Amino acid sequence: TNNPSLLASHALDLISGLDGGGPGSLFGLRETDAIRWRGHNPWDLADNLRGMTLAIHTGNGLPGGSYGGSIDPLELAVHPMGVDLHDRLGQLGIAHVFDDYGPGAHDWPYWNRDLRQDLPGIMATFARRPAPPARVAYRTIEPEYDVFGWSVALHRRVLEFSALRDARPGGFTMTGSGTATVTTPPRYRRGATYTVTVAGTRRRLRPDDRGRLRIEVPLGPANVVQEDTLVADATGLPDPGRRSFTTSVKITRVGTCVRPDGCRT
């Protein structure tokens, strides 16, 4: 859901309590760890789903569904979250199936039907693995992650969102604070030399034995205040002591023509 409220967070904590968890056992207390909640929230991470085959199935918790069930308070609460995600995907222009089937409960008969509808497409994807996207974008709170062969390790002081954008053989951009070590997919010729321009500064690198480049990317002074603090929530103002920086990286092979009018080397 969009910026999960304290009420919704407490409700989820109560659900985890049914399995023996205490307050904050999921992602910490919402009052002090909102960034952890957002970092696991599909609404905040929706842009990462671009290019995938997506389906959202939801009932509204009212009686009268195909498999029966009385008024279901849990599905009544879940339904608006599915609508929020559907609206967010629409805002981002991400194609998806939205199956809002009206009356229905938060129960296995409905989930089984939803799975039967989607399982053939899932199995077809396993049978014929899609090619990776030409350009990769990914946003997360994790300090280390791998996506389509791009490996990112962030060196920073606090938890916050960062983003890898427009990652392709010719370069990428990184957003965040501190520094990042970015290892590319194995797309470069071993033994060749590449000019890597980081924020206007050029250096020459050679790929490793697998054809990967390892690039150090300075982003800016590391923030000292965790993103989404109580101060920001209460005032609506940006978090004090926080900034986000974007650094562009360009990769060209030494000896490769880059002039639009053509050239020889």
CSV table of C-alpha atoms in Angstrom, one decimal:
chain,number,residue,atom,x,y,z
A,1,THR,CA,0.0,0.0,0.0
A,2,ASN,CA,1.1,3.6,-0.5
A,3,ASN,CA,3.3,4.7,2.4
A,4,PRO,CA,1.9,2.1,4.8
A,5,SER,CA,0.2,3.8,7.8
A,6,LEU,CA,0.9,3.2,11.4
A,7,LEU,CA,-2.5,1.5,11.7
A,8,ALA,CA,-1.8,-0.9,8.8
A,9,SER,CA,1.6,-1.6,10.3
A,10,HIS,CA,0.2,-2.4,13.7
A,11,ALA,CA,-2.4,-4.6,12.1
A,12,LEU,CA,0.3,-6.6,10.4
A,13,ASP,CA,2.2,-6.8,13.6
A,14,LEU,CA,-0.9,-8.3,15.2
A,15,ILE,CA,-1.1,-10.9,12.5
A,16,SER,CA,2.6,-11.9,13.1
A,17,GLY,CA,1.7,-12.1,16.8
A,18,LEU,CA,-0.6,-15.0,15.9
A,19,ASP,CA,2.6,-16.9,15.0
A,20,GLY,CA,4.4,-15.9,18.2
A,21,GLY,CA,6.0,-12.7,17.0
A,22,GLY,CA,6.2,-9.7,19.2
A,23,PRO,CA,5.8,-6.0,18.3
A,24,GLY,CA,8.2,-5.1,15.5
A,25,SER,CA,9.0,-8.7,14.7
A,26,LEU,CA,8.5,-8.2,11.0
A,27,PHE,CA,10.5,-5.1,10.0
A,28,GLY,CA,11.0,-3.3,13.3
A,29,LEU,CA,8.6,-0.7,14.8
A,30,ARG,CA,6.9,1.4,12.1
A,31,GLU,CA,7.5,4.5,14.2
A,32,THR,CA,11.3,4.0,14.1
A,33,ASP,CA,11.9,1.8,11.1
A,34,ALA,CA,9.6,3.1,8.4
A,35,ILE,CA,12.4,2.6,5.8
A,36,ARG,CA,12.4,-1.2,6.5
A,37,TRP,CA,8.6,-1.3,5.9
A,38,ARG,CA,8.9,0.7,2.7
A,39,GLY,CA,11.9,-1.5,1.6
A,40,HIS,CA,9.5,-4.5,1.6
A,41,ASN,CA,6.5,-2.7,0.2
A,42,PRO,CA,5.5,-3.6,-3.4
A,43,TRP,CA,4.0,-0.1,-3.9
A,44,ASP,CA,7.5,1.5,-3.2
A,45,LEU,CA,9.3,-1.2,-5.3
A,46,ALA,CA,6.8,-1.3,-8.2
A,47,ASP,CA,9.2,0.0,-10.8
A,48,ASN,CA,11.4,-3.0,-10.2
A,49,LEU,CA,8.6,-5.1,-11.8
A,50,ARG,CA,8.9,-3.5,-15.2
A,51,GLY,CA,9.1,-6.0,-18.0
A,52,MET,CA,7.7,-8.9,-16.0
A,53,THR,CA,4.3,-10.7,-16.5
A,54,LEU,CA,2.2,-9.6,-13.6
A,55,ALA,CA,-1.2,-10.5,-12.2
A,56,ILE,CA,-3.0,-9.2,-9.1
A,57,HIS,CA,-6.0,-11.2,-7.9
A,58,THR,CA,-8.2,-9.9,-5.1
A,59,GLY,CA,-11.7,-10.2,-3.6
A,60,ASN,CA,-13.4,-7.5,-1.5
A,61,GLY,CA,-14.2,-9.6,1.6
A,62,LEU,CA,-17.9,-9.4,1.1
A,63,PRO,CA,-20.1,-12.6,1.2
A,64,GLY,CA,-21.5,-14.1,-2.0
A,65,GLY,CA,-18.3,-15.3,-3.7
A,66,SER,CA,-17.9,-18.4,-5.8
A,67,TYR,CA,-16.6,-20.4,-2.9
A,68,GLY,CA,-18.7,-19.0,-0.2
A,69,GLY,CA,-17.6,-17.3,3.0
A,70,SER,CA,-19.1,-14.6,5.2
A,71,ILE,CA,-17.8,-11.1,5.6
A,72,ASP,CA,-14.0,-11.4,5.9
A,73,PRO,CA,-12.3,-8.5,7.8
A,74,LEU,CA,-8.8,-9.5,6.6
A,75,GLU,CA,-9.8,-9.5,2.9
A,76,LEU,CA,-11.6,-6.2,3.5
A,77,ALA,CA,-8.3,-4.8,4.6
A,78,VAL,CA,-6.2,-6.4,1.9
A,79,HIS,CA,-8.4,-5.3,-1.0
A,80,PRO,CA,-7.4,-1.6,-0.9
A,81,MET,CA,-3.8,-2.6,-0.9
A,82,GLY,CA,-4.3,-4.5,-4.1
A,83,VAL,CA,-6.1,-1.5,-5.6
A,84,ASP,CA,-3.2,0.7,-4.5
A,85,LEU,CA,-0.6,-1.5,-6.3
A,86,HIS,CA,-2.8,-1.7,-9.4
A,87,ASP,CA,-3.0,2.1,-9.5
A,88,ARG,CA,0.7,2.5,-8.9
A,89,LEU,CA,1.5,0.1,-11.8
A,90,GLY,CA,-0.8,2.1,-14.0
A,91,GLN,CA,0.9,5.3,-13.1
A,92,LEU,CA,4.2,3.8,-14.1
A,93,GLY,CA,2.9,2.4,-17.3
A,94,ILE,CA,3.6,-1.2,-16.3
A,95,ALA,CA,1.3,-3.7,-18.0
A,96,HIS,CA,-0.5,-6.2,-15.7
A,97,VAL,CA,-3.6,-8.2,-15.1
A,98,PHE,CA,-5.9,-6.9,-12.4
A,99,ASP,CA,-8.5,-9.5,-11.4
A,100,ASP,CA,-10.8,-7.8,-8.9
A,101,TYR,CA,-13.5,-10.5,-8.7
A,102,GLY,CA,-15.7,-8.8,-6.1
A,103,PRO,CA,-17.1,-10.9,-3.2
A,104,GLY,CA,-14.6,-13.4,-2.0
A,105,ALA,CA,-12.7,-14.4,1.2
A,106,HIS,CA,-9.1,-14.5,2.2
A,107,ASP,CA,-9.0,-18.3,1.9
A,108,TRP,CA,-7.5,-21.3,0.1
A,109,PRO,CA,-10.3,-22.0,-2.4
A,110,TYR,CA,-9.8,-18.5,-3.9
A,111,TRP,CA,-6.0,-18.7,-3.8
A,112,ASN,CA,-6.1,-22.1,-5.5
A,113,ARG,CA,-8.2,-20.7,-8.3
A,114,ASP,CA,-5.9,-17.8,-8.8
A,115,LEU,CA,-2.9,-20.1,-8.9
A,116,ARG,CA,-4.6,-22.4,-11.5
A,117,GLN,CA,-5.1,-19.3,-13.7
A,118,ASP,CA,-1.5,-18.2,-13.5
A,119,LEU,CA,0.5,-21.4,-13.2
A,120,PRO,CA,0.5,-22.2,-17.0
A,121,GLY,CA,2.2,-18.9,-17.7
A,122,ILE,CA,4.7,-19.4,-14.9
A,123,MET,CA,5.7,-22.9,-16.1
A,124,ALA,CA,6.0,-21.6,-19.7
A,125,THR,CA,8.5,-19.0,-18.5
A,126,PHE,CA,10.5,-21.7,-16.8
A,127,ALA,CA,10.5,-23.8,-20.0
A,128,ARG,CA,11.7,-20.9,-22.2
A,129,ARG,CA,13.8,-18.5,-20.2
A,130,PRO,CA,13.4,-14.9,-21.4
A,131,ALA,CA,16.4,-12.9,-22.4
A,132,PRO,CA,17.6,-10.3,-19.9
A,133,PRO,CA,16.5,-6.7,-20.5
A,134,ALA,CA,18.7,-4.5,-22.6
A,135,ARG,CA,18.6,-1.9,-19.8
A,136,VAL,CA,18.4,-2.6,-16.1
A,137,ALA,CA,16.9,-0.5,-13.4
A,138,TYR,CA,16.5,-1.5,-9.7
A,139,ARG,CA,15.7,0.4,-6.5
A,140,THR,CA,16.2,-1.1,-3.0
A,141,ILE,CA,17.2,-0.5,0.6
A,142,GLU,CA,19.6,-3.4,0.6
A,143,PRO,CA,23.3,-2.6,0.9
A,144,GLU,CA,24.3,-5.4,-1.5
A,145,TYR,CA,22.3,-6.9,-4.3
A,146,ASP,CA,22.5,-8.6,-7.7
A,147,VAL,CA,20.2,-8.0,-10.6
A,148,PHE,CA,20.5,-9.5,-14.1
A,149,GLY,CA,24.3,-9.9,-13.6
A,150,TRP,CA,24.9,-6.4,-12.2
A,151,SER,CA,26.3,-6.6,-8.6
A,152,VAL,CA,26.2,-3.6,-6.3
A,153,ALA,CA,27.8,-3.2,-2.9
A,154,LEU,CA,27.1,0.1,-1.1
A,155,HIS,CA,29.4,1.6,1.5
A,156,ARG,CA,27.3,3.9,3.7
A,157,ARG,CA,26.4,4.6,7.3
A,158,VAL,CA,22.6,4.3,7.5
A,159,LEU,CA,19.7,2.5,5.8
A,160,GLU,CA,18.2,4.3,2.8
A,161,PHE,CA,17.0,3.7,-0.7
A,162,SER,CA,19.5,3.6,-3.6
A,163,ALA,CA,19.0,3.0,-7.3
A,164,LEU,CA,20.8,1.5,-10.2
A,165,ARG,CA,19.4,3.1,-13.4
A,166,ASP,CA,19.8,2.7,-17.1
A,167,ALA,CA,22.5,0.0,-16.7
A,168,ARG,CA,23.7,-1.3,-20.1
A,169,PRO,CA,27.1,-2.1,-21.7
A,170,GLY,CA,27.7,1.6,-22.3
A,171,GLY,CA,27.3,2.7,-18.7
A,172,PHE,CA,24.8,3.3,-15.9
A,173,THR,CA,23.8,5.8,-13.1
A,174,MET,CA,23.8,5.2,-9.4
A,175,THR,CA,21.8,7.2,-6.8
A,176,GLY,CA,22.4,7.2,-3.1
A,177,SER,CA,25.1,8.4,-0.6
A,178,GLY,CA,28.5,7.1,0.3
A,179,THR,CA,30.3,5.0,-2.3
A,180,ALA,CA,29.3,2.0,-4.4
A,181,THR,CA,31.3,-0.8,-5.9
A,182,VAL,CA,29.5,-1.9,-9.1
A,183,THR,CA,30.5,-5.2,-10.9
A,184,THR,CA,29.1,-5.4,-14.4
A,185,PRO,CA,27.8,-8.6,-16.2
A,186,PRO,CA,30.5,-10.5,-18.2
A,187,ARG,CA,30.0,-8.5,-21.4
A,188,TYR,CA,33.4,-7.1,-22.1
A,189,ARG,CA,36.4,-8.6,-24.1
A,190,ARG,CA,39.1,-10.1,-21.9
A,191,GLY,CA,42.5,-8.4,-22.5
A,192,ALA,CA,40.9,-5.2,-24.0
A,193,THR,CA,41.1,-1.9,-22.3
A,194,TYR,CA,38.1,0.3,-21.5
A,195,THR,CA,37.8,4.0,-20.6
A,196,VAL,CA,35.5,4.3,-17.7
A,197,THR,CA,34.3,7.9,-17.0
A,198,VAL,CA,32.9,8.4,-13.5
A,199,ALA,CA,31.4,11.8,-12.9
A,200,GLY,CA,33.7,13.3,-15.5
A,201,THR,CA,36.8,11.6,-14.3
A,202,ARG,CA,38.4,9.1,-16.7
A,203,ARG,CA,40.2,5.9,-15.8
A,204,ARG,CA,41.3,2.9,-17.7
A,205,LEU,CA,40.2,-0.6,-16.7
A,206,ARG,CA,40.5,-4.1,-18.0
A,207,PRO,CA,37.9,-6.8,-17.4
A,208,ASP,CA,38.6,-9.8,-15.2
A,209,ASP,CA,38.8,-13.4,-16.5
A,210,ARG,CA,35.1,-13.6,-16.8
A,211,GLY,CA,34.8,-10.3,-18.8
A,212,ARG,CA,33.4,-8.2,-15.9
A,213,LEU,CA,34.5,-4.6,-15.0
A,214,ARG,CA,34.7,-3.6,-11.3
A,215,ILE,CA,34.0,0.1,-10.9
A,216,GLU,CA,34.2,2.3,-7.8
A,217,VAL,CA,31.5,4.9,-7.8
A,218,PRO,CA,31.6,7.9,-5.4
A,219,LEU,CA,28.2,9.2,-4.7
A,220,GLY,CA,28.7,11.9,-2.1
A,221,PRO,CA,29.0,12.2,1.7
A,222,ALA,CA,27.3,9.3,3.5
A,223,ASN,CA,24.2,10.3,5.3
A,224,VAL,CA,24.1,10.1,9.1
A,225,VAL,CA,20.3,10.0,9.5
A,226,GLN,CA,18.3,7.0,8.4
A,227,GLU,CA,15.7,7.7,5.7
A,228,ASP,CA,12.0,8.1,6.8
A,229,THR,CA,12.6,9.3,10.4
A,230,LEU,CA,9.9,10.4,12.8
A,231,VAL,CA,10.9,14.0,12.3
A,232,ALA,CA,10.2,13.7,8.5
A,233,ASP,CA,6.9,11.9,9.1
A,234,ALA,CA,5.7,14.4,11.6
A,235,THR,CA,6.6,17.6,9.7
A,236,GLY,CA,6.4,16.5,6.1
A,237,LEU,CA,9.9,18.1,5.6
A,238,PRO,CA,13.0,16.3,4.3
A,239,ASP,CA,14.9,14.3,6.8
A,240,PRO,CA,17.6,16.5,8.5
A,241,GLY,CA,21.2,15.7,7.5
A,242,ARG,CA,20.1,13.7,4.4
A,243,ARG,CA,20.9,14.1,0.8
A,244,SER,CA,20.8,11.8,-2.3
A,245,PHE,CA,23.4,12.0,-5.0
A,246,THR,CA,23.5,10.7,-8.6
A,247,THR,CA,26.7,9.7,-10.3
A,248,SER,CA,26.8,8.8,-14.0
A,249,VAL,CA,29.2,6.2,-15.4
A,250,LYS,CA,30.2,5.9,-19.1
A,251,ILE,CA,32.1,2.8,-20.5
A,252,THR,CA,33.8,2.9,-23.9
A,253,ARG,CA,36.4,0.6,-25.3
A,254,VAL,CA,39.8,2.1,-26.0
A,255,GLY,CA,40.2,2.4,-29.8
A,256,THR,CA,36.5,2.3,-30.5
A,257,CYS,CA,35.1,5.1,-32.7
A,258,VAL,CA,32.6,7.2,-30.8
A,259,ARG,CA,32.3,10.1,-33.2
A,260,PRO,CA,28.9,10.4,-34.9
A,261,ASP,CA,30.5,11.3,-38.3
A,262,GLY,CA,32.5,8.2,-38.3
A,263,CYS,CA,36.3,7.6,-37.8
A,264,ARG,CA,39.0,5.0,-38.1
A,265,THR,CA,41.4,3.8,-35.4
